[in-house]
Coordinates of C-alpha atoms in Angstrom, one line a residue:
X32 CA 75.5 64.2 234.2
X33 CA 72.2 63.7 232.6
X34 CA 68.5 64.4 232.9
X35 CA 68.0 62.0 235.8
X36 CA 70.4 63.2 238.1
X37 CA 68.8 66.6 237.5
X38 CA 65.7 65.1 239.1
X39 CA 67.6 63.5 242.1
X40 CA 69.7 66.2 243.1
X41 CA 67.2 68.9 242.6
X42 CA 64.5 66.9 244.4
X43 CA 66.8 66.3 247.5
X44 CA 66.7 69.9 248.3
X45 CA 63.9 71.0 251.0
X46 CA 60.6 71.4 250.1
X47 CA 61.9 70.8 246.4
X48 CA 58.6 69.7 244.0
X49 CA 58.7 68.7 240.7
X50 CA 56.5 70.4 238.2
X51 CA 56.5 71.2 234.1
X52 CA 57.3 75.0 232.5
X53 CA 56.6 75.5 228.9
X54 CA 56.8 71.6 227.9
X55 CA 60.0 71.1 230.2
X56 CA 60.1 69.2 233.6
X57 CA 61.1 71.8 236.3
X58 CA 62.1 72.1 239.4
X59 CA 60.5 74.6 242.5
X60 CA 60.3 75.7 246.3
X61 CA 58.0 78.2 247.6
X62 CA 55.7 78.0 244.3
X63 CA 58.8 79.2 242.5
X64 CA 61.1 77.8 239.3
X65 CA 64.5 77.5 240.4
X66 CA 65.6 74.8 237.2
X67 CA 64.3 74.0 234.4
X68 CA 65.5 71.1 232.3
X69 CA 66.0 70.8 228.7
X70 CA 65.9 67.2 228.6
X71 CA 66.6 67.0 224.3
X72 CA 69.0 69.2 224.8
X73 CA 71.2 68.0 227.4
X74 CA 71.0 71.2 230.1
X75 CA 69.3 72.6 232.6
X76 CA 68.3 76.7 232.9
X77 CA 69.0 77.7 236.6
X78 CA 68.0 81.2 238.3
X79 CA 70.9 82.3 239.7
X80 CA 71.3 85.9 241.4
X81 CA 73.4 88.1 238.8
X82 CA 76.4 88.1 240.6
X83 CA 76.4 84.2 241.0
X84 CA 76.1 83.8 237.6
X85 CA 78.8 86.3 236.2
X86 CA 81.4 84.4 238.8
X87 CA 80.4 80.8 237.9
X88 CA 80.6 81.9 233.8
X89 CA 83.9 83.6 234.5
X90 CA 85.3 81.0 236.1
X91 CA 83.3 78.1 234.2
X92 CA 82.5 79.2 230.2
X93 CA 82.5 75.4 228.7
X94 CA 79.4 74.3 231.6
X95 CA 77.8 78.1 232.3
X96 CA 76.2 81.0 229.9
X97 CA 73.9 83.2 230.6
X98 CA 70.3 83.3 228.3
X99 CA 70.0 85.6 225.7
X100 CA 68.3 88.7 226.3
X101 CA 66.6 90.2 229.5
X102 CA 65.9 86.6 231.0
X103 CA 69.9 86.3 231.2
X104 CA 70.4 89.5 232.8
X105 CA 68.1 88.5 235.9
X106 CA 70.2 85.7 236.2
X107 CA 69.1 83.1 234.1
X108 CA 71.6 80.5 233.6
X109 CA 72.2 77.9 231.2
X110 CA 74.1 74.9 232.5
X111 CA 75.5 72.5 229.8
X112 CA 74.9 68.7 231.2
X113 CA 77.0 66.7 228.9
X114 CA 80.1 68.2 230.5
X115 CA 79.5 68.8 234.1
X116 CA 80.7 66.9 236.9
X117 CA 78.1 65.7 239.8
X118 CA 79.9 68.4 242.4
X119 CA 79.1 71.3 240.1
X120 CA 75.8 70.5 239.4
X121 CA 74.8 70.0 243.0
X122 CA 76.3 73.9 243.6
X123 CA 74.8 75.0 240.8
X124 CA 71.5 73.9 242.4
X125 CA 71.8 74.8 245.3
X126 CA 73.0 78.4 244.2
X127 CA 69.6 78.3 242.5
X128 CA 67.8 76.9 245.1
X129 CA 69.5 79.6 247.6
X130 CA 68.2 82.4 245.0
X131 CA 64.7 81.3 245.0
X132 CA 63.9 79.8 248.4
X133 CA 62.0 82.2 250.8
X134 CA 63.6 83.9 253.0
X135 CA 62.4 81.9 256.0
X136 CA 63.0 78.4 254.7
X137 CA 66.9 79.5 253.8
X138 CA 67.0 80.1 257.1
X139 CA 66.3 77.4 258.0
X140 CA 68.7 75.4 256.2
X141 CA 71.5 78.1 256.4
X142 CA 73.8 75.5 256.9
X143 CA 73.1 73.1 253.9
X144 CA 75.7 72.5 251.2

């Protein structure tokens, strides 16, 4: 997956908007970052809840890893690109997407994914 698909799939999501975060194109709903993408370096940082993330680098330590230091800990999530299949990538948004949304508008879309 690359940079591109990033943008597709993360801008299919509801009320999804594009926007920029220290130099990087990212990705938001609700005024909130949910992705941010690391174009150079081929991955995207997702916010994850904590729990999300320690399950998806348990079970997947070649794609996820968590961000050094106290970002990582709140569930920031690096998500290698180079190696990651279109399925997991869509998840992996939407697991982001899920942990930033309001909680009115996750409601409303209870059933997507």
């Amino acid at each position: 997956m690359g940079p591109d698909d990033v943008r597709i799939l993360a801008l299919m999501l509801p009320e999804a908007v594009a926007g920029a975060h220290s130099g990087n194109p990212d990705f938001r709903v609700g005024g909130r970052v949910f992705a941010t993408l690391w174009v150079e370096e081929a991955r995207v940082v997702l916010r994850l809840a904590p729990a999300d993330q320690a399950a998806l680098c348990e079970a997947e330590p070649d794609l996820f890893a968590p961000l050094d230091g106290a970002w990582g800990r709140r569930g920031w999530t690096n998500l290698d690109l180079d190696l990651c299949p279109e399925e997991t990538l869509r998840a992996a948004l939407l697991g982001a997407w899920r942990t930033t949304a309001p909680a009115e508008l996750r409601a409303a879309y209870a059933d997507l994914g």
